[in-house]
Amino acid sequence: MADPRGFLKVRQRETQPRRPVPVRIMDWKEVYEAQEKGVLKSQAGRCMDCGVPFCHQGCPLGNLIPEWNDLTWRGKGEEAIERLHATNNFPEFTGRLCPAPCEASCVLGINQPAVTIKQVEVSIIDEAFDNDWVQPLPPTRLTGKTVAVVGSGPAGLAVAQQLTRVGHTVAVYERDDKIGGLLRYGIPDFKMEKEQVDRRLEQMKAEGTRFRTGVAVGTDVTWEQLRRRYDAVVIATGATVPRDLPIPGRELEGVHFAMDYLVPSNRVVAGESPANHIDARGKHVVILGGGDTGADCIGTAHRHQAASVTTLAIGKQPPLERAGHQPWPTFPTLFEVASAHEEGGERTYLASTVEFVGENGKLTGVKVAETEFVDGKRLPKAGTERVIPADLVFLSLGFTGAEPSGITEQVSAEFDGRGNVARDGYYMTNTEGVFVAGDAGRGQSLIVWAIAEGRACAAAVDKFLMGSTILPAPVAPTDRAIAVL
């Protein structure tokens, strides 16, 4: 184990430092700086190597956290990345973007601040890339089987890498001009620079995975054509249909979905000149929704030098500590201050949006009221209305499911009542040979779940094609481990 008395000697939790706010809002570089080696080692040494490590339960991937904490503490970085890659294809993504449910399950977190698992994870993979320890792992033989993966987000990439490594010929189809899905165009660079995506793609190309960009499956090529051409097809298109807010004034110029703001902004950072770019410079910005996507809008607006940024959330402000109904080791809902929140702006809770106000077809403000709870429903309280000046409103209210894109018409795959592509316990739709993984079948979720589902779906596809599989299957669509493949 790591330092047997580490959790007694080092009680303070230290995460990686963030660059000063006045500096970082002037560019799009990542907010976090590398942690000093000695601090990182002492933090990894706080891991207790519990007899029953509940961090495994908290991580959908089943990451071998105590093992690579110990190896980090001992300075064995090359061995640490081997143990990390054993369960996680893309720790450079999860180490930057995952909210770390593993830390909420850390046994040390019962009466001390949890181990900085996420920070140790990202340090392991960064050191591995810096030292060229991340090498391609091409298959030793080819099976002759072919698989089409539609969608190049974390779920699709995980499926593709796993199936390529066991010898199948895999082609990933992406409708955008570059691979990565929302990893590339949905996540701002201040959270994850796109170098992280590009260098992982180089590994996958060297392993034999093929990529087809600029192809919209369902129109440019039909799902039925893919079925005839490939032995299996995996739907990994994500849950990209945004939740709308149909209130008076919704049609006004200046009211946008969050992704209509973030995607063109990311393209501009990448050196492109999209026609639909929204510039918040000098404007009053209001963001509806307090989740990660809303925080991404906050950070982007600050870098655009918006005049003001206000976030409105209809519910109550989450507590600072675990609520009684969310005991350890569950993942609690807590009030968090993300890097974007540090940079300024106002956060308002119990604010119900009543109407978008405008003149001559353009947005000028947002009418809000206090939220009151009536028979379990959240309603605007009469007599508390006020108008917040706004030139731009970004709707960050989550997503309602996968885009149909001809799935039902062309391969007869069904959707469930939540807008997700329906599937059985082995990720297969009602059409034989057509599978679904990630948010497209699960609904909007965490990046760690997308990778876990991608790995498990790959195992199911491999068994379908070959009759058995050696691939690990961390989770089933019901969130339970697949016992037998």
CSV table of C-alpha atoms in Angstrom, one decimal:
chain,number,residue,atom,x,y,z
A,1,MET,CA,0.0,0.0,0.0
A,2,ALA,CA,1.0,3.7,0.0
A,3,ASP,CA,2.4,5.2,3.1
A,4,PRO,CA,0.8,3.2,5.9
A,5,ARG,CA,0.6,6.3,8.1
A,6,GLY,CA,0.1,8.8,5.2
A,7,PHE,CA,-3.5,9.6,6.1
A,8,LEU,CA,-2.5,10.3,9.7
A,9,LYS,CA,0.6,12.4,8.8
A,10,VAL,CA,-1.0,14.4,5.9
A,11,ARG,CA,-4.5,15.4,6.8
A,12,GLN,CA,-4.8,18.4,4.5
A,13,ARG,CA,-6.2,17.8,1.0
A,14,GLU,CA,-4.3,19.7,-1.7
A,15,THR,CA,-5.5,19.8,-5.2
A,16,GLN,CA,-3.6,21.2,-8.2
A,17,PRO,CA,-3.3,25.0,-8.3
A,18,ARG,CA,-5.3,27.2,-10.7
A,19,ARG,CA,-3.8,30.0,-12.6
A,20,PRO,CA,-4.7,33.5,-11.4
A,21,VAL,CA,-8.1,34.7,-12.6
A,22,PRO,CA,-6.9,37.9,-14.2
A,23,VAL,CA,-4.3,35.9,-16.2
A,24,ARG,CA,-6.4,32.9,-17.3
A,25,ILE,CA,-9.4,34.8,-18.6
A,26,MET,CA,-7.2,36.5,-21.1
A,27,ASP,CA,-6.5,33.2,-22.9
A,28,TRP,CA,-8.0,29.8,-23.6
A,29,LYS,CA,-5.3,27.7,-22.0
A,30,GLU,CA,-6.2,25.1,-19.3
A,31,VAL,CA,-7.0,26.6,-15.9
A,32,TYR,CA,-5.0,24.1,-13.9
A,33,GLU,CA,-1.2,24.0,-13.4
A,34,ALA,CA,0.8,20.8,-12.7
A,35,GLN,CA,1.1,19.9,-9.1
A,36,GLU,CA,4.5,19.8,-7.5
A,37,LYS,CA,5.9,16.3,-7.4
A,38,GLY,CA,6.4,16.2,-3.6
A,39,VAL,CA,2.9,17.4,-2.9
A,40,LEU,CA,1.5,14.9,-5.4
A,41,LYS,CA,3.4,12.0,-3.7
A,42,SER,CA,2.2,13.0,-0.2
A,43,GLN,CA,-1.4,13.3,-1.5
A,44,ALA,CA,-1.3,9.8,-3.1
A,45,GLY,CA,0.2,8.5,0.2
A,46,ARG,CA,-3.0,9.4,2.0
A,47,CYS,CA,-4.7,6.4,0.3
A,48,MET,CA,-5.3,3.8,3.0
A,49,ASP,CA,-5.5,0.7,0.7
A,50,CYS,CA,-8.8,-0.1,2.4
A,51,GLY,CA,-9.8,-3.7,2.8
A,52,VAL,CA,-13.0,-2.9,0.9
A,53,PRO,CA,-12.1,0.1,-1.3
A,54,PHE,CA,-15.4,1.8,-1.9
A,55,CYS,CA,-13.7,4.1,-4.5
A,56,HIS,CA,-14.1,1.0,-6.8
A,57,GLN,CA,-17.9,1.2,-6.2
A,58,GLY,CA,-18.0,4.9,-6.9
A,59,CYS,CA,-16.1,4.6,-10.2
A,60,PRO,CA,-18.2,3.1,-13.1
A,61,LEU,CA,-14.9,1.9,-14.7
A,62,GLY,CA,-13.8,0.0,-11.6
A,63,ASN,CA,-10.5,1.9,-11.7
A,64,LEU,CA,-7.8,0.2,-9.6
A,65,ILE,CA,-7.3,3.3,-7.5
A,66,PRO,CA,-5.4,2.0,-4.5
A,67,GLU,CA,-2.9,0.3,-6.8
A,68,TRP,CA,-2.0,3.3,-8.8
A,69,ASN,CA,-2.1,5.6,-5.8
A,70,ASP,CA,0.6,3.3,-4.2
A,71,LEU,CA,2.6,3.2,-7.4
A,72,THR,CA,2.5,7.0,-7.6
A,73,TRP,CA,3.6,7.3,-4.0
A,74,ARG,CA,6.5,5.0,-4.8
A,75,GLY,CA,7.5,7.0,-7.9
A,76,LYS,CA,6.7,4.1,-10.3
A,77,GLY,CA,4.9,6.1,-13.0
A,78,GLU,CA,5.3,3.6,-15.8
A,79,GLU,CA,3.7,0.8,-13.7
A,80,ALA,CA,1.0,3.3,-12.6
A,81,ILE,CA,-0.1,4.0,-16.1
A,82,GLU,CA,-0.3,0.3,-16.9
A,83,ARG,CA,-2.7,-0.2,-14.0
A,84,LEU,CA,-4.7,2.9,-15.0
A,85,HIS,CA,-5.0,1.9,-18.6
A,86,ALA,CA,-6.1,-1.6,-17.5
A,87,THR,CA,-9.6,-0.1,-16.8
A,88,ASN,CA,-9.7,3.3,-18.4
A,89,ASN,CA,-8.9,4.0,-22.1
A,90,PHE,CA,-8.8,7.7,-21.7
A,91,PRO,CA,-7.7,8.9,-18.2
A,92,GLU,CA,-6.6,12.2,-19.7
A,93,PHE,CA,-10.3,12.9,-20.4
A,94,THR,CA,-11.7,11.7,-17.1
A,95,GLY,CA,-8.9,13.2,-15.1
A,96,ARG,CA,-9.9,16.6,-16.4
A,97,LEU,CA,-13.6,16.4,-16.9
A,98,CYS,CA,-15.1,13.7,-14.5
A,99,PRO,CA,-16.8,15.0,-11.3
A,100,ALA,CA,-15.0,12.2,-9.5
A,101,PRO,CA,-17.7,10.0,-7.9
A,102,CYS,CA,-14.8,7.9,-6.7
A,103,GLU,CA,-13.8,10.6,-4.3
A,104,ALA,CA,-17.3,10.8,-2.9
A,105,SER,CA,-16.9,7.1,-2.1
A,106,CYS,CA,-13.4,7.3,-0.6
A,107,VAL,CA,-13.4,5.7,2.9
A,108,LEU,CA,-11.1,8.4,4.1
A,109,GLY,CA,-13.9,10.8,3.3
A,110,ILE,CA,-15.9,9.5,6.2
A,111,ASN,CA,-14.1,11.7,8.7
A,112,GLN,CA,-11.4,13.5,6.6
A,113,PRO,CA,-11.2,15.2,3.2
A,114,ALA,CA,-11.1,12.5,0.5
A,115,VAL,CA,-7.9,11.4,-1.3
A,116,THR,CA,-7.3,13.6,-4.4
A,117,ILE,CA,-7.9,10.6,-6.7
A,118,LYS,CA,-8.7,12.7,-9.8
A,119,GLN,CA,-5.5,14.7,-9.5
A,120,VAL,CA,-3.4,11.6,-9.1
A,121,GLU,CA,-5.1,10.1,-12.2
A,122,VAL,CA,-4.4,13.1,-14.5
A,123,SER,CA,-0.8,13.3,-13.2
A,124,ILE,CA,-0.2,9.7,-14.1
A,125,ILE,CA,-1.4,10.0,-17.7
A,126,ASP,CA,0.3,13.4,-18.3
A,127,GLU,CA,3.6,11.9,-17.1
A,128,ALA,CA,3.1,8.9,-19.3
A,129,PHE,CA,2.5,11.0,-22.4
A,130,ASP,CA,5.5,13.2,-21.5
A,131,ASN,CA,7.7,10.2,-21.3
A,132,ASP,CA,6.3,8.3,-24.4
A,133,TRP,CA,5.0,5.5,-22.3
A,134,VAL,CA,1.7,5.6,-24.2
A,135,GLN,CA,2.3,3.4,-27.2
A,136,PRO,CA,0.0,1.9,-29.8
A,137,LEU,CA,-1.3,-1.6,-29.0
A,138,PRO,CA,-2.2,-3.1,-32.4
A,139,PRO,CA,-3.8,-6.5,-32.6
A,140,THR,CA,-1.6,-9.5,-33.1
A,141,ARG,CA,-4.1,-10.9,-35.7
A,142,LEU,CA,-7.2,-9.8,-37.5
A,143,THR,CA,-10.5,-11.6,-37.2
A,144,GLY,CA,-11.9,-10.6,-40.5
A,145,LYS,CA,-14.9,-9.0,-38.8
A,146,THR,CA,-15.9,-5.4,-39.4
A,147,VAL,CA,-17.6,-2.9,-37.2
A,148,ALA,CA,-19.0,0.6,-37.8
A,149,VAL,CA,-19.1,3.0,-34.8
A,150,VAL,CA,-21.3,6.0,-35.4
A,151,GLY,CA,-20.2,8.9,-33.2
A,152,SER,CA,-16.7,9.8,-31.9
A,153,GLY,CA,-17.3,11.0,-28.4
A,154,PRO,CA,-15.9,9.1,-25.4
A,155,ALA,CA,-18.3,6.2,-25.8
A,156,GLY,CA,-17.7,5.7,-29.5
A,157,LEU,CA,-13.9,6.0,-29.1
A,158,ALA,CA,-13.8,3.5,-26.3
A,159,VAL,CA,-15.8,1.0,-28.3
A,160,ALA,CA,-13.6,1.5,-31.3
A,161,GLN,CA,-10.3,1.1,-29.4
A,162,GLN,CA,-11.4,-2.0,-27.6
A,163,LEU,CA,-12.7,-3.7,-30.7
A,164,THR,CA,-9.6,-2.7,-32.8
A,165,ARG,CA,-7.3,-4.2,-30.2
A,166,VAL,CA,-8.9,-7.6,-30.4
A,167,GLY,CA,-8.5,-7.7,-34.1
A,168,HIS,CA,-11.7,-6.4,-35.7
A,169,THR,CA,-11.6,-3.8,-38.4
A,170,VAL,CA,-13.3,-0.7,-37.0
A,171,ALA,CA,-14.4,2.5,-38.8
A,172,VAL,CA,-15.7,5.5,-36.8
A,173,TYR,CA,-18.1,7.8,-38.5
A,174,GLU,CA,-18.4,11.4,-37.4
A,175,ARG,CA,-20.6,14.1,-39.0
A,176,ASP,CA,-18.3,16.9,-37.9
A,177,ASP,CA,-15.1,17.8,-39.7
A,178,LYS,CA,-12.9,16.5,-36.9
A,179,ILE,CA,-13.0,13.5,-34.5
A,180,GLY,CA,-13.9,14.0,-30.8
A,181,GLY,CA,-17.6,14.8,-30.6
A,182,LEU,CA,-18.3,17.1,-27.7
A,183,LEU,CA,-14.8,16.4,-26.4
A,184,ARG,CA,-13.6,18.6,-29.2
A,185,TYR,CA,-16.4,21.1,-29.8
A,186,GLY,CA,-18.5,21.0,-26.7
A,187,ILE,CA,-15.8,21.3,-24.0
A,188,PRO,CA,-14.0,24.6,-23.9
A,189,ASP,CA,-10.2,24.6,-24.1
A,190,PHE,CA,-9.8,26.1,-20.6
A,191,LYS,CA,-11.1,22.8,-19.3
A,192,MET,CA,-9.3,20.6,-21.7
A,193,GLU,CA,-7.0,21.6,-24.6
A,194,LYS,CA,-7.6,19.7,-27.8
A,195,GLU,CA,-4.0,18.4,-27.8
A,196,GLN,CA,-5.4,15.8,-25.3
A,197,VAL,CA,-7.8,14.5,-28.0
A,198,ASP,CA,-5.3,14.7,-30.9
A,199,ARG,CA,-2.5,12.6,-29.3
A,200,ARG,CA,-4.9,9.9,-28.2
A,201,LEU,CA,-6.3,9.8,-31.8
A,202,GLU,CA,-2.8,9.3,-33.1
A,203,GLN,CA,-2.4,6.2,-30.9
A,204,MET,CA,-5.8,4.8,-32.2
A,205,LYS,CA,-4.8,5.4,-35.8
A,206,ALA,CA,-1.5,3.6,-35.3
A,207,GLU,CA,-3.5,0.7,-33.8
A,208,GLY,CA,-5.6,0.5,-36.9
A,209,THR,CA,-8.8,2.3,-36.1
A,210,ARG,CA,-10.2,4.1,-39.2
A,211,PHE,CA,-11.9,7.4,-39.1
A,212,ARG,CA,-14.5,8.9,-41.5
A,213,THR,CA,-15.3,12.5,-40.8
A,214,GLY,CA,-17.9,14.8,-42.5
A,215,VAL,CA,-20.3,11.8,-42.8
A,216,ALA,CA,-23.8,12.3,-41.5
A,217,VAL,CA,-25.2,8.8,-41.0
A,218,GLY,CA,-28.9,8.8,-41.8
A,219,THR,CA,-28.5,11.2,-44.7
A,220,ASP,CA,-25.0,11.0,-46.4
A,221,VAL,CA,-25.1,7.2,-45.8
A,222,THR,CA,-28.0,5.3,-44.4
A,223,TRP,CA,-28.0,3.1,-41.4
A,224,GLU,CA,-29.2,0.2,-43.6
A,225,GLN,CA,-26.2,0.7,-45.8
A,226,LEU,CA,-23.9,0.4,-42.8
A,227,ARG,CA,-25.7,-2.8,-41.7
A,228,ARG,CA,-25.1,-4.3,-45.1
A,229,ARG,CA,-21.5,-3.3,-45.3
A,230,TYR,CA,-20.4,-4.1,-41.7
A,231,ASP,CA,-20.9,-7.2,-39.4
A,232,ALA,CA,-22.0,-5.0,-36.5
A,233,VAL,CA,-23.0,-1.3,-36.1
A,234,VAL,CA,-22.7,0.7,-32.8
A,235,ILE,CA,-24.8,3.8,-32.2
A,236,ALA,CA,-22.8,6.2,-30.1
A,237,THR,CA,-24.2,9.5,-31.1
A,238,GLY,CA,-24.8,10.9,-27.7
A,239,ALA,CA,-27.9,12.6,-26.2
A,240,THR,CA,-27.7,15.9,-28.1
A,241,VAL,CA,-31.3,17.1,-28.3
A,242,PRO,CA,-31.4,20.1,-26.0
A,243,ARG,CA,-34.2,20.8,-23.5
A,244,ASP,CA,-36.2,23.9,-24.5
A,245,LEU,CA,-38.0,26.5,-22.4
A,246,PRO,CA,-41.2,27.4,-24.3
A,247,ILE,CA,-42.2,30.6,-22.5
A,248,PRO,CA,-43.3,34.0,-24.0
A,249,GLY,CA,-40.5,35.7,-25.9
A,250,ARG,CA,-38.7,32.4,-26.8
A,251,GLU,CA,-38.5,33.5,-30.4
A,252,LEU,CA,-36.6,36.7,-29.7
A,253,GLU,CA,-33.2,37.2,-31.2
A,254,GLY,CA,-30.6,36.6,-28.5
A,255,VAL,CA,-32.1,33.5,-26.9
A,256,HIS,CA,-29.9,30.4,-27.8
A,257,PHE,CA,-29.2,26.9,-26.7
A,258,ALA,CA,-25.9,26.6,-24.8
A,259,MET,CA,-24.3,24.4,-27.5
A,260,ASP,CA,-25.2,27.0,-30.2
A,261,TYR,CA,-22.8,29.2,-28.2
A,262,LEU,CA,-20.1,26.8,-27.1
A,263,VAL,CA,-19.5,24.9,-30.4
A,264,PRO,CA,-18.8,27.9,-32.6
A,265,SER,CA,-16.7,29.5,-29.8
A,266,ASN,CA,-14.6,26.3,-29.7
A,267,ARG,CA,-14.2,26.5,-33.5
A,268,VAL,CA,-13.0,30.0,-33.3
A,269,VAL,CA,-10.4,29.0,-30.6
A,270,ALA,CA,-9.3,26.3,-33.0
A,271,GLY,CA,-8.6,28.9,-35.7
A,272,GLU,CA,-11.8,28.5,-37.7
A,273,SER,CA,-14.3,31.2,-38.8
A,274,PRO,CA,-17.8,29.8,-38.3
A,275,ALA,CA,-20.6,31.9,-39.7
A,276,ASN,CA,-22.8,31.4,-36.6
A,277,HIS,CA,-20.3,32.5,-34.0
A,278,ILE,CA,-21.9,34.4,-31.0
A,279,ASP,CA,-19.7,37.0,-29.4
A,280,ALA,CA,-20.6,38.1,-25.9
A,281,ARG,CA,-18.2,41.0,-25.7
A,282,GLY,CA,-19.7,43.9,-23.9
A,283,LYS,CA,-23.1,42.2,-23.5
A,284,HIS,CA,-25.2,41.2,-20.5
A,285,VAL,CA,-25.4,37.4,-20.5
A,286,VAL,CA,-27.9,35.3,-18.6
A,287,ILE,CA,-27.5,31.6,-18.3
A,288,LEU,CA,-30.4,29.3,-17.4
A,289,GLY,CA,-29.2,26.2,-15.6
A,290,GLY,CA,-26.5,25.6,-13.0
A,291,GLY,CA,-24.7,22.5,-14.3
A,292,ASP,CA,-21.4,21.9,-16.0
A,293,THR,CA,-22.6,23.2,-19.4
A,294,GLY,CA,-23.8,26.4,-17.8
A,295,ALA,CA,-20.4,26.7,-16.1
A,296,ASP,CA,-18.8,26.3,-19.5
A,297,CYS,CA,-20.9,29.2,-20.8
A,298,ILE,CA,-19.8,31.3,-17.8
A,299,GLY,CA,-16.1,30.8,-18.5
A,300,THR,CA,-16.6,31.4,-22.2
A,301,ALA,CA,-18.5,34.6,-21.6
A,302,HIS,CA,-15.8,35.9,-19.3
A,303,ARG,CA,-13.2,35.2,-22.0
A,304,HIS,CA,-15.3,37.1,-24.4
A,305,GLN,CA,-15.3,40.0,-21.9
A,306,ALA,CA,-19.0,40.1,-21.4
A,307,ALA,CA,-20.4,43.1,-19.5
A,308,SER,CA,-22.1,40.9,-16.9
A,309,VAL,CA,-22.8,37.2,-16.4
A,310,THR,CA,-25.8,35.9,-14.4
A,311,THR,CA,-26.7,32.3,-13.8
A,312,LEU,CA,-30.3,31.5,-12.8
A,313,ALA,CA,-31.3,28.2,-11.3
A,314,ILE,CA,-34.9,27.3,-10.5
A,315,GLY,CA,-34.2,25.1,-7.5
A,316,LYS,CA,-32.6,25.6,-4.1
A,317,GLN,CA,-28.9,26.2,-3.6
A,318,PRO,CA,-27.3,22.8,-2.8
A,319,PRO,CA,-25.8,22.3,0.6
A,320,LEU,CA,-22.1,22.7,1.4
A,321,GLU,CA,-22.0,19.3,3.1
A,322,ARG,CA,-23.8,15.9,2.5
A,323,ALA,CA,-27.5,15.9,3.1
A,324,GLY,CA,-28.9,13.2,5.3
A,325,HIS,CA,-30.6,11.5,2.4
A,326,GLN,CA,-27.3,11.2,0.5
A,327,PRO,CA,-25.0,9.4,3.0
A,328,TRP,CA,-21.5,8.1,2.2
A,329,PRO,CA,-20.6,6.4,-0.1
A,330,THR,CA,-23.3,7.8,-2.5
A,331,PHE,CA,-22.5,10.7,-4.8
A,332,PRO,CA,-24.0,13.8,-3.1
A,333,THR,CA,-25.4,17.0,-4.7
A,334,LEU,CA,-23.2,19.8,-3.2
A,335,PHE,CA,-22.7,23.5,-3.9
A,336,GLU,CA,-19.6,23.7,-5.9
A,337,VAL,CA,-17.4,26.5,-7.1
A,338,ALA,CA,-16.0,25.6,-10.4
A,339,SER,CA,-13.1,27.5,-12.0
A,340,ALA,CA,-15.6,29.5,-14.1
A,341,HIS,CA,-17.5,30.6,-11.0
A,342,GLU,CA,-14.3,31.9,-9.5
A,343,GLU,CA,-13.9,34.2,-12.4
A,344,GLY,CA,-16.9,36.3,-11.6
A,345,GLY,CA,-20.6,36.6,-12.3
A,346,GLU,CA,-23.7,36.2,-10.2
A,347,ARG,CA,-25.4,32.9,-9.2
A,348,THR,CA,-29.1,33.1,-8.2
A,349,TYR,CA,-31.1,30.2,-6.9
A,350,LEU,CA,-34.9,29.9,-6.5
A,351,ALA,CA,-35.3,31.9,-9.7
A,352,SER,CA,-38.1,31.0,-12.1
A,353,THR,CA,-37.9,32.4,-15.6
A,354,VAL,CA,-41.3,33.8,-16.5
A,355,GLU,CA,-40.7,35.6,-19.8
A,356,PHE,CA,-38.1,36.8,-22.3
A,357,VAL,CA,-38.5,40.5,-22.7
A,358,GLY,CA,-37.6,42.3,-25.9
A,359,GLU,CA,-38.0,45.2,-28.3
A,360,ASN,CA,-38.2,45.1,-32.1
A,361,GLY,CA,-37.6,41.4,-32.0
A,362,LYS,CA,-34.5,41.6,-30.0
A,363,LEU,CA,-33.9,40.4,-26.4
A,364,THR,CA,-33.5,43.1,-23.8
A,365,GLY,CA,-34.2,41.3,-20.5
A,366,VAL,CA,-35.4,38.2,-18.6
A,367,LYS,CA,-38.4,38.4,-16.3
A,368,VAL,CA,-37.9,36.2,-13.3
A,369,ALA,CA,-39.8,35.5,-10.1
A,370,GLU,CA,-39.0,33.7,-6.9
A,371,THR,CA,-39.6,30.0,-6.9
A,372,GLU,CA,-42.2,28.6,-4.5
A,373,PHE,CA,-43.1,25.0,-4.0
A,374,VAL,CA,-46.8,24.0,-4.3
A,375,ASP,CA,-47.8,20.4,-4.0
A,376,GLY,CA,-44.3,19.4,-4.9
A,377,LYS,CA,-44.2,21.6,-8.0
A,378,ARG,CA,-41.8,24.5,-8.5
A,379,LEU,CA,-43.9,27.6,-9.5
A,380,PRO,CA,-43.2,31.3,-9.9
A,381,LYS,CA,-44.4,33.2,-6.8
A,382,ALA,CA,-46.9,36.0,-7.7
A,383,GLY,CA,-45.8,39.5,-6.9
A,384,THR,CA,-42.1,38.8,-7.0
A,385,GLU,CA,-41.4,39.4,-10.7
A,386,ARG,CA,-38.4,41.5,-11.8
A,387,VAL,CA,-36.6,42.0,-15.0
A,388,ILE,CA,-32.9,41.3,-15.4
A,389,PRO,CA,-31.2,43.1,-18.3
A,390,ALA,CA,-30.0,40.7,-20.9
A,391,ASP,CA,-28.6,40.8,-24.4
A,392,LEU,CA,-27.9,37.1,-24.6
A,393,VAL,CA,-29.6,34.1,-22.9
A,394,PHE,CA,-28.1,30.7,-23.1
A,395,LEU,CA,-30.4,27.7,-22.3
A,396,SER,CA,-28.3,25.1,-20.4
A,397,LEU,CA,-31.2,22.9,-19.2
A,398,GLY,CA,-29.9,19.5,-20.1
A,399,PHE,CA,-30.7,17.2,-23.0
A,400,THR,CA,-33.8,15.1,-23.7
A,401,GLY,CA,-32.3,12.2,-25.7
A,402,ALA,CA,-30.6,11.1,-28.9
A,403,GLU,CA,-31.4,12.6,-32.3
A,404,PRO,CA,-33.5,10.2,-34.4
A,405,SER,CA,-31.3,10.7,-37.6
A,406,GLY,CA,-33.3,8.0,-39.4
A,407,ILE,CA,-32.5,5.3,-36.8
A,408,THR,CA,-36.1,4.1,-36.5
A,409,GLU,CA,-37.0,4.4,-40.2
A,410,GLN,CA,-33.8,2.8,-41.6
A,411,VAL,CA,-33.0,0.0,-39.1
A,412,SER,CA,-36.2,-0.2,-37.1
A,413,ALA,CA,-34.4,0.5,-33.8
A,414,GLU,CA,-36.9,1.7,-31.1
A,415,PHE,CA,-36.7,4.6,-28.7
A,416,ASP,CA,-37.8,4.3,-25.1
A,417,GLY,CA,-40.0,6.8,-23.2
A,418,ARG,CA,-37.1,8.9,-22.2
A,419,GLY,CA,-35.9,9.6,-25.8
A,420,ASN,CA,-33.1,7.1,-25.7
A,421,VAL,CA,-32.4,4.3,-28.1
A,422,ALA,CA,-33.8,1.2,-26.5
A,423,ARG,CA,-31.5,-1.8,-25.9
A,424,ASP,CA,-31.4,-5.1,-24.1
A,425,GLY,CA,-29.0,-6.2,-21.3
A,426,TYR,CA,-26.2,-6.7,-23.8
A,427,TYR,CA,-26.4,-3.3,-25.5
A,428,MET,CA,-28.2,-4.6,-28.6
A,429,THR,CA,-31.2,-2.8,-30.0
A,430,ASN,CA,-34.3,-4.8,-31.2
A,431,THR,CA,-32.4,-5.0,-34.6
A,432,GLU,CA,-29.9,-7.8,-34.5
A,433,GLY,CA,-26.3,-6.6,-34.9
A,434,VAL,CA,-27.1,-3.0,-34.1
A,435,PHE,CA,-25.8,-1.9,-30.7
A,436,VAL,CA,-26.0,1.3,-28.7
A,437,ALA,CA,-23.6,2.7,-26.1
A,438,GLY,CA,-23.2,5.9,-24.0
A,439,ASP,CA,-25.6,8.8,-23.8
A,440,ALA,CA,-27.6,7.6,-26.9
A,441,GLY,CA,-28.8,4.7,-24.9
A,442,ARG,CA,-28.3,5.9,-21.3
A,443,GLY,CA,-29.4,9.5,-21.5
A,444,GLN,CA,-27.3,12.5,-20.6
A,445,SER,CA,-24.6,11.3,-18.1
A,446,LEU,CA,-21.0,11.6,-17.1
A,447,ILE,CA,-18.0,11.0,-19.3
A,448,VAL,CA,-16.8,8.2,-17.1
A,449,TRP,CA,-20.1,6.4,-17.7
A,450,ALA,CA,-19.7,6.9,-21.5
A,451,ILE,CA,-16.3,5.2,-21.4
A,452,ALA,CA,-17.5,2.4,-19.1
A,453,GLU,CA,-20.4,1.8,-21.4
A,454,GLY,CA,-18.2,1.9,-24.5
A,455,ARG,CA,-15.9,-0.8,-23.0
A,456,ALA,CA,-18.8,-3.0,-22.0
A,457,CYS,CA,-20.6,-2.6,-25.3
A,458,ALA,CA,-17.4,-3.6,-27.1
A,459,ALA,CA,-17.3,-6.8,-25.1
A,460,ALA,CA,-20.9,-7.5,-26.1
A,461,VAL,CA,-20.2,-6.8,-29.8
A,462,ASP,CA,-17.1,-9.1,-29.6
A,463,LYS,CA,-19.1,-11.9,-28.2
A,464,PHE,CA,-21.8,-11.4,-30.8
A,465,LEU,CA,-19.2,-11.6,-33.6
A,466,MET,CA,-17.0,-14.3,-32.2
A,467,GLY,CA,-19.1,-16.4,-29.7
A,468,SER,CA,-16.9,-15.4,-26.8
A,469,THR,CA,-14.8,-12.5,-25.6
A,470,ILE,CA,-11.8,-11.7,-23.5
A,471,LEU,CA,-12.7,-8.0,-23.2
A,472,PRO,CA,-13.7,-6.7,-19.8
A,473,ALA,CA,-17.3,-5.5,-19.3
A,474,PRO,CA,-17.4,-3.1,-16.4
A,475,VAL,CA,-21.1,-2.2,-16.5
A,476,ALA,CA,-24.4,-3.3,-18.1
A,477,PRO,CA,-27.2,-0.9,-19.3
A,478,THR,CA,-28.9,-1.5,-15.9
A,479,ASP,CA,-25.7,-0.2,-14.1
A,480,ARG,CA,-25.0,-3.8,-12.9
A,481,ALA,CA,-21.9,-5.7,-13.9
A,482,ILE,CA,-22.4,-8.2,-16.7
A,483,ALA,CA,-21.7,-11.5,-15.0
A,484,VAL,CA,-21.2,-13.7,-18.0
A,485,LEU,CA,-20.4,-12.8,-21.6
